[in-house]
Short mmCIF file of C-alpha atoms in Angstrom, two decimals:
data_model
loop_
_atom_site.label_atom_id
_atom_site.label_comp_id
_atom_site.label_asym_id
_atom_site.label_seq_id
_atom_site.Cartn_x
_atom_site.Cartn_y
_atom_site.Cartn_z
CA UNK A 1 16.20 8.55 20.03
CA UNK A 2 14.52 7.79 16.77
CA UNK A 3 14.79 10.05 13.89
CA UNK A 4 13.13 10.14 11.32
CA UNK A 5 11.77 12.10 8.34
CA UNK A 6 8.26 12.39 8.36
CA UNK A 7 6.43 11.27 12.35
CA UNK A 8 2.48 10.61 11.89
CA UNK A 9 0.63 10.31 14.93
CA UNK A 10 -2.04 8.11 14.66
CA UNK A 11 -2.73 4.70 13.58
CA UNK A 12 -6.16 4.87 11.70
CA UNK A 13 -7.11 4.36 8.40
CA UNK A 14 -5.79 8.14 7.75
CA UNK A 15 -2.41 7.99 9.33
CA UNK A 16 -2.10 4.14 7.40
CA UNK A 17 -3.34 5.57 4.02
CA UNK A 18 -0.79 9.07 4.86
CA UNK A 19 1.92 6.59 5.44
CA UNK A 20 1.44 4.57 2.96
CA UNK A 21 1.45 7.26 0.25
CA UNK A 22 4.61 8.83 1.16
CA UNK A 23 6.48 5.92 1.07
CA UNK A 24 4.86 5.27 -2.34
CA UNK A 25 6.42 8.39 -3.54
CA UNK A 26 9.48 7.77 -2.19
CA UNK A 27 9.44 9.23 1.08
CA UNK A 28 9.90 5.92 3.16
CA UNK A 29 11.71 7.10 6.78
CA UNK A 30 8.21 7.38 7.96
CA UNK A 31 7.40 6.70 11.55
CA UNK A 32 3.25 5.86 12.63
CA UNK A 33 2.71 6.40 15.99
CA UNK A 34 -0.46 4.61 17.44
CA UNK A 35 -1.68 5.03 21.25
CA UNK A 36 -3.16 1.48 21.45
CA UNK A 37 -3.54 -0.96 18.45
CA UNK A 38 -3.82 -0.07 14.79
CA UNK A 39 -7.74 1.42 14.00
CA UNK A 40 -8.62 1.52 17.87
CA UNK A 41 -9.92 4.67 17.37
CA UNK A 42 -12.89 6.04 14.89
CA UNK A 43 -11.56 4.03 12.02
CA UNK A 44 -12.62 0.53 13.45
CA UNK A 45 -15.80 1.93 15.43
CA UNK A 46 -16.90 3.41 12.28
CA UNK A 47 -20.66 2.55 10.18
CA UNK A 48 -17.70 1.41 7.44
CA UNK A 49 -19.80 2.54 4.46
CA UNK A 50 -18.84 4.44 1.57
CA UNK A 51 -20.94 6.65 -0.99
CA UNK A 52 -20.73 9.04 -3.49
CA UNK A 53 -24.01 11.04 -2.69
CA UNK A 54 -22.89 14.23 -0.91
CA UNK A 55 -23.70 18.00 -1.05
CA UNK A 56 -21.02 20.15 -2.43
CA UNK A 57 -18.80 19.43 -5.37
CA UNK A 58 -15.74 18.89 -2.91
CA UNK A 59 -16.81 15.73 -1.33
CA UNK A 60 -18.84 14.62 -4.06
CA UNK A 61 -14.89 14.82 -6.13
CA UNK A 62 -12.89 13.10 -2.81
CA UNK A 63 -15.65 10.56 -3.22
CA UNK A 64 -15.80 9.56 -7.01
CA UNK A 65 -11.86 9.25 -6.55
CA UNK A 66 -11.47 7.26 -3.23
CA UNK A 67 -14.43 4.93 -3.88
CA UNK A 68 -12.75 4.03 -7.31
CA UNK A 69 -9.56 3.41 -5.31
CA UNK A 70 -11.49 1.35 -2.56
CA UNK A 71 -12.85 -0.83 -5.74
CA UNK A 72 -9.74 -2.16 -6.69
CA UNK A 73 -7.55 -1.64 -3.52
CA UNK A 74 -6.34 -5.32 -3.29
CA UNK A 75 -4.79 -5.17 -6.57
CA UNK A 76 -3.19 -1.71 -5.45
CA UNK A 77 -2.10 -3.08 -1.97
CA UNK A 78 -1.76 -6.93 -2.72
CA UNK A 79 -3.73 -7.81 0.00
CA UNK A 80 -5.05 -11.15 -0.33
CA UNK A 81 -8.40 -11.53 0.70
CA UNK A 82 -9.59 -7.79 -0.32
CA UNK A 83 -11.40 -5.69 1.87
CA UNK A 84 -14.93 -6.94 1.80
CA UNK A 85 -15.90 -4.40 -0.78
CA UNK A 86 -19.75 -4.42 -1.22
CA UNK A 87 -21.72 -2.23 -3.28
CA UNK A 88 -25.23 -2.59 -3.00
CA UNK A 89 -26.12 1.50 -3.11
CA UNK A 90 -27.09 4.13 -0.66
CA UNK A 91 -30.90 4.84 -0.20
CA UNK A 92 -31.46 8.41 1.41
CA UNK A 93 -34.85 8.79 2.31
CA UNK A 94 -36.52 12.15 1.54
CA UNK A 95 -39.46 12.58 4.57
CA UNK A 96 -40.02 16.51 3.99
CA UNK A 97 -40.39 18.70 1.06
CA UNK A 98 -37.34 20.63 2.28
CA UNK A 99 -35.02 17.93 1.74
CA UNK A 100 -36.88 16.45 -0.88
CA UNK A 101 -35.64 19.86 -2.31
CA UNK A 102 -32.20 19.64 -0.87
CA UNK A 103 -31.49 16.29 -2.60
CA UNK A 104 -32.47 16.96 -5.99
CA UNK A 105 -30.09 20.03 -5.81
CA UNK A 106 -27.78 17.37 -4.39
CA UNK A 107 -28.74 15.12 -7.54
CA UNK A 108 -28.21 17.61 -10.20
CA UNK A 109 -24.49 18.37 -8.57
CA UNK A 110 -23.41 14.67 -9.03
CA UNK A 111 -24.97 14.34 -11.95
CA UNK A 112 -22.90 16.74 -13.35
CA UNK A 113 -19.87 15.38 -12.13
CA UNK A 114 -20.37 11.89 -13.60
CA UNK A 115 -22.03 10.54 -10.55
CA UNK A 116 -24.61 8.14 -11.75
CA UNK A 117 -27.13 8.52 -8.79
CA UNK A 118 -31.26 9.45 -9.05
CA UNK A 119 -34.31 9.92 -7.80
CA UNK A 120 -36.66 7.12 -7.09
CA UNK A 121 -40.40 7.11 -6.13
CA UNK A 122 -41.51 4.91 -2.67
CA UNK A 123 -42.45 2.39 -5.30
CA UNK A 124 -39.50 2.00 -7.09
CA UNK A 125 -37.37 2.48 -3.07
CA UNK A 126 -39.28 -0.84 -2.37
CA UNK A 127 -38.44 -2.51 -5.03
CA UNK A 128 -34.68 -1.73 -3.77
CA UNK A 129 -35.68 -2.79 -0.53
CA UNK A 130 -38.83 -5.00 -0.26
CA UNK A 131 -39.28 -4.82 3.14
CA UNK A 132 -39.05 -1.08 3.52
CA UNK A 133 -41.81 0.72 5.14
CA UNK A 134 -43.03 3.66 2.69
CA UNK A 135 -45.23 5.54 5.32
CA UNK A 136 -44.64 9.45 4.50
CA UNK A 137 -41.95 8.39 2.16
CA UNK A 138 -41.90 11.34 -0.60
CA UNK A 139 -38.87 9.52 -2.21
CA UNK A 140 -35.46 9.33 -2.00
CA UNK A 141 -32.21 9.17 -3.84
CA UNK A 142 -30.09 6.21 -4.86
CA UNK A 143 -26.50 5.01 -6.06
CA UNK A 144 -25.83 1.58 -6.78
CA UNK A 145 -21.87 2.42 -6.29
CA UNK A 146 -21.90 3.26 -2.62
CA UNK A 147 -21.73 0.71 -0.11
CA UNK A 148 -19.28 -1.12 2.30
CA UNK A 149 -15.66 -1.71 2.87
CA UNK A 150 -13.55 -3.09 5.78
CA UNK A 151 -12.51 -1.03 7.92
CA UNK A 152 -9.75 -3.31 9.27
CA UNK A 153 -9.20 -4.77 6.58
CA UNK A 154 -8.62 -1.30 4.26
CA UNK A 155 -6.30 -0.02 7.07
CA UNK A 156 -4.07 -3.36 7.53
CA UNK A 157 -4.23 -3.12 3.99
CA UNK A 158 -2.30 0.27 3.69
CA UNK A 159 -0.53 -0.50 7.09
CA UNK A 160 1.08 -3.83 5.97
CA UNK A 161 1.90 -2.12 2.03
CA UNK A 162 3.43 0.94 4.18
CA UNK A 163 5.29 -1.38 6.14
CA UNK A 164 6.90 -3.24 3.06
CA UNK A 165 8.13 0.19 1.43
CA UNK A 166 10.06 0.68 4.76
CA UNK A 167 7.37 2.78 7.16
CA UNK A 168 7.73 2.09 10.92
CA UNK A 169 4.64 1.16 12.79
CA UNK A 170 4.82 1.89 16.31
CA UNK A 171 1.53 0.38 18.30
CA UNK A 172 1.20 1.10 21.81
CA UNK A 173 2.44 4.09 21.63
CA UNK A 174 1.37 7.13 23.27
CA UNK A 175 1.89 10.75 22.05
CA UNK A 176 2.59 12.88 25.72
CA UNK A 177 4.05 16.05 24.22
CA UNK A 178 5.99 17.60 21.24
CA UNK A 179 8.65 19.97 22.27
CA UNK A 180 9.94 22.25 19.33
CA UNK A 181 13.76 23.35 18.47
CA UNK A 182 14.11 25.18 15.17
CA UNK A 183 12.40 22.93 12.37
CA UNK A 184 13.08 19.32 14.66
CA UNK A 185 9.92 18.50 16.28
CA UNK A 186 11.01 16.21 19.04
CA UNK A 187 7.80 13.82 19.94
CA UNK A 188 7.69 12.35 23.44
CA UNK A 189 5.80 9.26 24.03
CA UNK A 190 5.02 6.46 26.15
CA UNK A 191 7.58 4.38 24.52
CA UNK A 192 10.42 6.62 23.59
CA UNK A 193 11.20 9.82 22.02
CA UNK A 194 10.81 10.31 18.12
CA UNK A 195 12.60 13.35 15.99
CA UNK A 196 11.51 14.39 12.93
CA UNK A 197 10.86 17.79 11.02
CA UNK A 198 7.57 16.71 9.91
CA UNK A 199 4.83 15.73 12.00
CA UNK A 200 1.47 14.93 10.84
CA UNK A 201 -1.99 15.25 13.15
CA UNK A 202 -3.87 12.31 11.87
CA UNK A 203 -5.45 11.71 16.00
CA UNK A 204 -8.91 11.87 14.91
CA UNK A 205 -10.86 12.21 18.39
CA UNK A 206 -7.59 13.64 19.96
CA UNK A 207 -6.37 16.15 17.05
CA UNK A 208 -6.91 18.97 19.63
CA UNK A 209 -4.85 17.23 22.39
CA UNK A 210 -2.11 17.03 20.23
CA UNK A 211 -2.50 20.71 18.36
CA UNK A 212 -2.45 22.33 21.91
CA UNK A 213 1.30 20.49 22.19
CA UNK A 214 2.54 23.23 19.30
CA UNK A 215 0.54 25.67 20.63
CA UNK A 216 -2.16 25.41 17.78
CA UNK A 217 -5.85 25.35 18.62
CA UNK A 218 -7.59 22.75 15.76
CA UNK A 219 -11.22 23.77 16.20
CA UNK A 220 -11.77 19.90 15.90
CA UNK A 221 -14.05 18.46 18.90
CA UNK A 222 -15.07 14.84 19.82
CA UNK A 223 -18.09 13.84 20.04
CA UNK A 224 -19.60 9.98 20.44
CA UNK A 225 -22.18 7.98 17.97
CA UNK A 226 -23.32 4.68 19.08
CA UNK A 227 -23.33 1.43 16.72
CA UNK A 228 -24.80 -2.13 17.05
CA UNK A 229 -24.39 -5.11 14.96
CA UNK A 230 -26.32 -8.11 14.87
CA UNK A 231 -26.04 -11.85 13.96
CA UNK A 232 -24.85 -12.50 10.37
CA UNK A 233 -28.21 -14.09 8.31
CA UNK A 234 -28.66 -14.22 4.41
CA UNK A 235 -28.24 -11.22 2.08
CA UNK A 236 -31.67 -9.61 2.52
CA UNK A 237 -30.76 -5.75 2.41
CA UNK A 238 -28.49 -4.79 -0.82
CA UNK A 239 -28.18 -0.87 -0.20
CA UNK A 240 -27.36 1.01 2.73
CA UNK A 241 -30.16 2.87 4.09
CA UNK A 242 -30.19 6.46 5.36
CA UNK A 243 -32.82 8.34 7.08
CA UNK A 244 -32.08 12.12 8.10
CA UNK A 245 -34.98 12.78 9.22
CA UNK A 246 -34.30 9.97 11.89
CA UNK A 247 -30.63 10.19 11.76
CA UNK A 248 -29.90 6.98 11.16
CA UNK A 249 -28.59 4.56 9.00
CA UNK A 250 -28.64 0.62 8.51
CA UNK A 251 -26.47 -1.60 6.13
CA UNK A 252 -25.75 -5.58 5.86
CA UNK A 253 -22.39 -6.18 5.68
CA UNK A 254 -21.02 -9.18 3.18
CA UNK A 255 -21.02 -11.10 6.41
CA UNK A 256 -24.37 -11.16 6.68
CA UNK A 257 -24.31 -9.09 9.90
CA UNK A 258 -26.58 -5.68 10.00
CA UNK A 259 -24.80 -2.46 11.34
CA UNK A 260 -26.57 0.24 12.53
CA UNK A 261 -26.35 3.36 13.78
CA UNK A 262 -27.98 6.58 14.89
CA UNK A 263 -26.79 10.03 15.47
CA UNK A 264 -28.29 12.32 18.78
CA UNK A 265 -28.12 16.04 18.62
CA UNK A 266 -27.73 16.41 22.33
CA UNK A 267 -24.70 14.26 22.38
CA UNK A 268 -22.44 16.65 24.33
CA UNK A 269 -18.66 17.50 23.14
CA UNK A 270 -16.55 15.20 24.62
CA UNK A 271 -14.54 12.17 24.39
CA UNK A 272 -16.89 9.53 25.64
CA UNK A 273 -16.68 5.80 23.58
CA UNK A 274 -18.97 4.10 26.50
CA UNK A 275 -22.22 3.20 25.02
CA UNK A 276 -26.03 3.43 26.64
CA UNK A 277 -29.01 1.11 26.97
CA UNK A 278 -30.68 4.09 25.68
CA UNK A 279 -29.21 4.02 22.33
CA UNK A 280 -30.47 0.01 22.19
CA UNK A 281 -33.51 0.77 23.09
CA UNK A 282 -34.10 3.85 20.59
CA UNK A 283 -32.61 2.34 17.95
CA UNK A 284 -34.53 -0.64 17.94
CA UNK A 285 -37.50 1.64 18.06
CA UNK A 286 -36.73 3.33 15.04
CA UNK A 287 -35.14 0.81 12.59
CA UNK A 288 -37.75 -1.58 13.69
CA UNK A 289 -40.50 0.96 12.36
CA UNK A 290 -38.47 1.84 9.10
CA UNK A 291 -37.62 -2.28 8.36
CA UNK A 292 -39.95 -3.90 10.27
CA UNK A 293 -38.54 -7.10 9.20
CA UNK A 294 -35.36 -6.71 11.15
CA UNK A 295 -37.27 -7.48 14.65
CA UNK A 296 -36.56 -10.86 14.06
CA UNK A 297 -32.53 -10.39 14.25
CA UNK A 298 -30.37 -10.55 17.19
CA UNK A 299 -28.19 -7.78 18.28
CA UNK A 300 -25.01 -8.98 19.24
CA UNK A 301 -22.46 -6.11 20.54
CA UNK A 302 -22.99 -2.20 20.95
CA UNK A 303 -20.12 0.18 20.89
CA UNK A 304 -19.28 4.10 20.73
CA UNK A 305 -16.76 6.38 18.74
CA UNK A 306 -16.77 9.59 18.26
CA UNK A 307 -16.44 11.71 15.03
CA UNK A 308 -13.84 14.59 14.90
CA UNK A 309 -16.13 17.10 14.45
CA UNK A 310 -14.75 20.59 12.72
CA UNK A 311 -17.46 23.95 12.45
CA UNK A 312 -18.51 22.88 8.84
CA UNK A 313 -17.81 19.22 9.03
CA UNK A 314 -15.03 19.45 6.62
CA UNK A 315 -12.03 17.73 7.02
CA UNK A 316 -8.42 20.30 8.15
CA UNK A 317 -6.02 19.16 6.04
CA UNK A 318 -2.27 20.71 5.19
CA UNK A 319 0.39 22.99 6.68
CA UNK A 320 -0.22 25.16 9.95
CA UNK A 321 0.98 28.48 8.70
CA UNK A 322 2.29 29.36 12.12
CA UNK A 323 4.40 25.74 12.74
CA UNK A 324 6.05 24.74 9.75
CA UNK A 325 6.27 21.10 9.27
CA UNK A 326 3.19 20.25 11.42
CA UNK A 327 0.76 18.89 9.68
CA UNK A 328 -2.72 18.79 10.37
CA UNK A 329 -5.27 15.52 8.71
CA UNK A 330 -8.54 15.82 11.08
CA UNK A 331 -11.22 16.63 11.79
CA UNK A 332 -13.35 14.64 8.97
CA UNK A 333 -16.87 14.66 11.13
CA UNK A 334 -17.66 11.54 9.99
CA UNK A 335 -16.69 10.71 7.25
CA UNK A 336 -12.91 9.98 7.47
CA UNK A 337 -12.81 6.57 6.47
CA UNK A 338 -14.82 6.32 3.13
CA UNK A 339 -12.29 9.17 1.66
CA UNK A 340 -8.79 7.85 3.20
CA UNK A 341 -7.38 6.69 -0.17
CA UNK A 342 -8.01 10.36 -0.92
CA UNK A 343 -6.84 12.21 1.96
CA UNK A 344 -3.56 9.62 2.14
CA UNK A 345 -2.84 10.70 -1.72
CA UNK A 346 -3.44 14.64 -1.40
CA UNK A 347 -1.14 14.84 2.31
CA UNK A 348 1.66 12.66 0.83
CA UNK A 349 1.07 15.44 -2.62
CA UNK A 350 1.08 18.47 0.12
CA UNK A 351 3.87 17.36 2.22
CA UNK A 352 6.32 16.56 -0.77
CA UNK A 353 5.32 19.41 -2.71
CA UNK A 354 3.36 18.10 -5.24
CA UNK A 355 0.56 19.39 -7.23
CA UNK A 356 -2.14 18.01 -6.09
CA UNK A 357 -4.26 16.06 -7.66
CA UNK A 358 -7.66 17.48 -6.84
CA UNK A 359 -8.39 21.70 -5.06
CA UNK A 360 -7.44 21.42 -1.49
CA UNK A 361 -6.88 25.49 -0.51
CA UNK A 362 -10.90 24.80 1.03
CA UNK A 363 -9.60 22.32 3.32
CA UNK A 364 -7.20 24.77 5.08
CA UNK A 365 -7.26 25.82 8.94
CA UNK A 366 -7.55 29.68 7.58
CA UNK A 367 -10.59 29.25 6.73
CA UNK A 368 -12.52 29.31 10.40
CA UNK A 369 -10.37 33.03 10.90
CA UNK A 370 -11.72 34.02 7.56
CA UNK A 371 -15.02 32.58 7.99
CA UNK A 372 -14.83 30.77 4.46
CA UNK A 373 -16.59 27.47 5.70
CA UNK A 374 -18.67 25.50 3.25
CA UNK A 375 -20.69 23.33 5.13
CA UNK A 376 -21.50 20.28 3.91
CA UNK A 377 -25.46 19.56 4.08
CA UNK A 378 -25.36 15.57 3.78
CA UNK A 379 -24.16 14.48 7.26
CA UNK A 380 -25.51 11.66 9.74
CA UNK T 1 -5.03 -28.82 18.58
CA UNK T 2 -4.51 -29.48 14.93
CA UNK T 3 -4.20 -26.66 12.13
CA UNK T 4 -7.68 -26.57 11.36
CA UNK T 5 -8.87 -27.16 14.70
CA UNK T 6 -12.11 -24.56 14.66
CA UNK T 7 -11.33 -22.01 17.64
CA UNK T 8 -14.10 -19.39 17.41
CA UNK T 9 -17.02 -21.50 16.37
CA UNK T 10 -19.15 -18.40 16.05
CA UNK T 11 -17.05 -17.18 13.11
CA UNK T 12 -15.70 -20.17 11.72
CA UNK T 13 -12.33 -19.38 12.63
CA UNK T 14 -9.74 -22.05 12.42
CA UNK T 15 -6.56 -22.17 14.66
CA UNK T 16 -4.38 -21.90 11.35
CA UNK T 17 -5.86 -18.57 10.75
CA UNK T 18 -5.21 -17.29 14.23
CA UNK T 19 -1.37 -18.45 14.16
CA UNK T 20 -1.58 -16.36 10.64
CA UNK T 21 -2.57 -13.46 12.44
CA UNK T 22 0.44 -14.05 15.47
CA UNK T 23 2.98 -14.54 12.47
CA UNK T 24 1.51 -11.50 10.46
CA UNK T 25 2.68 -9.20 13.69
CA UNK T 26 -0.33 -9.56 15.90
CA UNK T 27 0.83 -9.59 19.89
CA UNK T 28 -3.01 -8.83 21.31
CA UNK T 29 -6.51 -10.39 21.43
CA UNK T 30 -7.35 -7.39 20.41
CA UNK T 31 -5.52 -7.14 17.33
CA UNK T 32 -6.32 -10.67 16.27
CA UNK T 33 -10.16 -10.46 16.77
CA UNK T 34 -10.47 -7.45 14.34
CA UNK T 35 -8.50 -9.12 11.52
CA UNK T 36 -9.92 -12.66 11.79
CA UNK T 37 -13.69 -11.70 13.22
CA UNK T 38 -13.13 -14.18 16.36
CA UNK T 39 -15.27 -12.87 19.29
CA UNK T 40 -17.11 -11.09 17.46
CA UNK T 41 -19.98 -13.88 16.81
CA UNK T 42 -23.27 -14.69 18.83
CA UNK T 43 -21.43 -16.01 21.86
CA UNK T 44 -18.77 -12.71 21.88
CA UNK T 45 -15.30 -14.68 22.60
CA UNK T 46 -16.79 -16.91 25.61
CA UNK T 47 -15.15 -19.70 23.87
CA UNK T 48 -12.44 -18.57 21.81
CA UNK T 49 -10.74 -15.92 24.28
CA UNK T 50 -8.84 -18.26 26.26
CA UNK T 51 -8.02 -20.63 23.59
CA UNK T 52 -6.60 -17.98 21.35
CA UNK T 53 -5.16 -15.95 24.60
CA UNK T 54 -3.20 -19.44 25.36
CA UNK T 55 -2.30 -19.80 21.63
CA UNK T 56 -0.74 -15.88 21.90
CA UNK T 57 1.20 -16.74 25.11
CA UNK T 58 2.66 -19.94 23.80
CA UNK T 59 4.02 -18.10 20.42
CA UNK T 60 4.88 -14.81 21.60
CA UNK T 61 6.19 -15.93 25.36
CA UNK T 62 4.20 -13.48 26.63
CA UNK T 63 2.32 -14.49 30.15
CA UNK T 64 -1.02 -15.26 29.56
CA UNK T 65 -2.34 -13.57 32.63
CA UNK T 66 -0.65 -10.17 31.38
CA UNK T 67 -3.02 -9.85 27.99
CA UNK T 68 -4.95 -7.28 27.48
CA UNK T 69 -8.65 -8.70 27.25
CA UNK T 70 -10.93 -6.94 24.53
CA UNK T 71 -13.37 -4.88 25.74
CA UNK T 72 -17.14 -6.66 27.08
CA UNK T 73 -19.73 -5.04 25.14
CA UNK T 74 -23.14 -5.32 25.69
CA UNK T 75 -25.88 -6.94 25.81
CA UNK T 76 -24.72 -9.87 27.43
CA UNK T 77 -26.73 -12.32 25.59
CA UNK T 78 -27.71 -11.74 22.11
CA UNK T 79 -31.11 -10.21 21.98
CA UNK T 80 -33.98 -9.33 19.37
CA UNK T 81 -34.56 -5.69 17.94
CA UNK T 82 -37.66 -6.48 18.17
CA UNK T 83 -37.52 -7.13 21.72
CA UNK T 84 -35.20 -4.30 22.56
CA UNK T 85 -38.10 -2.19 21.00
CA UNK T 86 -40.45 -3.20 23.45
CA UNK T 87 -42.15 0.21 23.75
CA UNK T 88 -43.40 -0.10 20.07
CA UNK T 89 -41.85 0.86 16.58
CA UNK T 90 -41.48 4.16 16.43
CA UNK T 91 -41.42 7.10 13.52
CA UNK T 92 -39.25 9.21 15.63
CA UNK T 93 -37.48 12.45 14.06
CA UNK T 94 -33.81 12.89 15.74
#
């Protein structure tokens, strides 16, 4: 039997960055429990950009604070090497008058919280990225502090920095089922049985699985998006480009490697991480048309992940009112990775008792009873 | 094989950084090939799997034929967007 104070189950970037931040405040009996290896699930399938360009004040304020962590995260972590921080901007195309509409309102929101993204004209998008075709382009928005990160690299980061303030990794490790006894959660797994009276949800894809253990039912569903990469060549691309209107986005890492990625709205609801010939095919189709010098660049590997997808594709994060000392850290739809230093921070702050450093009542499982969502409108 | 023997050619990546990896607490392919970027070049670990699979056995004692290989992705050969787009470029909304 292991016992412990504080059991996370799952080894992403989340669980890492949750670890890592309650051992920084002193809470260092801290167990990570990890199916298969550490980021085997969305974290290292992910598009691994970051960018402060979203919709509602929330995310644009998880952002601004997580990005300015990812800058310097090295320093915070020592991790020699860094995390292959890049920031050469996002570029969201605007193809309709609707969300030509949407982004200015988006535009005028970060503005206002000291986000230092605008509007520029086809022209000026193409002199961002040469090579980008313009047809129908009405414009789009920009912010040279978005980019990439490391998704491997960010979580070993926090993983190996957990590890040295006394957190227990446990790979390999599967979660089967979490019996409870007064406030002990006793989890059972693959490799042992682990005690604790905190346990945190931080499964990502399988944040359901494990909510049905306690008898909680996390309205947080799978569901796959399909990735290539190609060969690494020079730096051609600076900013990550993002097309709604095709649902798709393309960025060159610091390797020199493109990765790109499309989303389909008839992907059904399920945990599925095998990817199709179909995606290949249409995704060549598209980025092909939207940076037609790209056709000259190999693809070498395809793979699936799938987002946790909640109702309003907003992140669950804090208590469950009706298990006390289960914690919940899913469901981030996508974007789970660029805002980990932030949701690592903000659980550690909820879990201990701390204020916390930025709102988080919006983030709260109550709010699909009450029917206070707040959907964010920026999503791929 | 020397220190800076070159194991993945694809990535550059030398035999000193792959014991690195074993010491830091890696025990899979897996593992190692996200932290050090072997496999994941042109050629996708043809070369470098068994090498570095031999390398992990010899360290950790564990029997080769027991590792866990990293998935195969697709395609099998690395191949052109502009080829995979064979039925034209396309202004598609999702």
């Amino acid at each position: 039997m292991n016992r412990h104070e504080v059991i996370i189950i799952g080894g992403g970037v989340t669980g890492c960055s949750i670890a890592y931040h309650l051992a920084a405040r002193g809470m260092k009996d801290v167990a990570v429990l990890e199916r298969a290896y550490l980021t085997s699930g969305a974290t290292g399938r992910c598009g691994a950009g970051f960018r402060h360009q979203w919709g509602t004040k929330t995310n644009c304020l998880l952002a601004k604070h997580a990005i300015a962590r990812l800058e310097r995260l090295a320093e915070e972590l020592d991790y020699p090497g860094g995390v292959e921080i890049k920031q050469g901007g996002y570029l969201i195309l605007a193809y309709t008058p609707k969300m030509e509409e949407q982004f200015k309102k988006n535009l005028a929101l970060q503005r206002s919280l000291g986000i230092d993204a605008r509007w520029v004209t086809p022209r000026e998008a193409r002199e961002i990225v040469p090579f980008l075709n313009t047809e129908g382009l009405l414009g789009a928005t920009f912010c040279a502090k978005d980019g990439h990160a490391n998704p491997f690299k960010v979580t070993d980061a926090y993983a190996r920095a957990a590890r040295r303030l006394g957190v227990k990794i446990h790979t390999y490790t599967e979660v089967q089922d979490i019996k409870i006894e007064g406030s002990l959660k006793t989890v059972i797994t693959s490799r042992g049985t682990f005690q604790a009276p905190v346990v945190v949800n931080a499964a990502g894809g399988h944040a359901a699985e494990i909510g049905r253990m306690v008898g909680v039912d996390l309205p947080v569903v799978p569901e796959r998006h399909q990735i290539l990469v190609t060969e690494p060549v020079e730096q051609v691309l600076g900013p990550m480009v993002m097309s709604f209107y095709h649902n798709l986005y393309c960025q060159q890492t610091p390797h020199g490697s493109f990765i790109m990625g499309l989303g389909d709205p008839n992907e059904p609801k399920e945990y599925n991480v095998r990817s199709s010939w179909q995606f290949l095919s249409q995704m060549a189709q598209k980025v092909v048309w939207l940076l037609p010098v790209l056709k000259n660049v190999r693809v070498v590997r395809q793979w699936a992940g799938v987002y946790d997808m909640s109702p309003d594709r907003q992140p669950v994060l804090g208590e469950v009112p009706e298990v006390p000392g289960f914690y919940v850290a899913a469901g981030f739809s996508g974007h789970g990775f660029m805002i980990a230093p932030m949701t690592g921070q903000l659980m550690a702050e909820i879990i201990l008792g701390l204020p916390t450093t930025l709102p988080v009542d919006m983030f709260s499982l109550s709010r699909f009873t009450t029917g206070e969502l707040f959907v964010e409108p920026s999503v791929v | 094989m020397e220190d800076k023997t070159i194991v993945c050619r694809c990535e550059d990546v030398t035999l000193e950084e792959i014991r690195q990896a074993i010491a830091g607490g890696a025990r899979t392919l897996d593992e190692i090939k996200r932290l050090k970027r072997c496999g994941m070049g042109p050629c996708q670990g043809r070369t470098c799997r068994p090498l570095i699979a031999g390398e992990l056995s010899r360290i950790t004692g564990q029997d080769q034929a027991s590792l866990t290989l990293p998935t195969f992705r697709p395609p099998v050969i690395p191949l052109k967007l502009g080829t995979l787009a064979r039925g034209g470029a396309k202004n598609e909304q999702a």
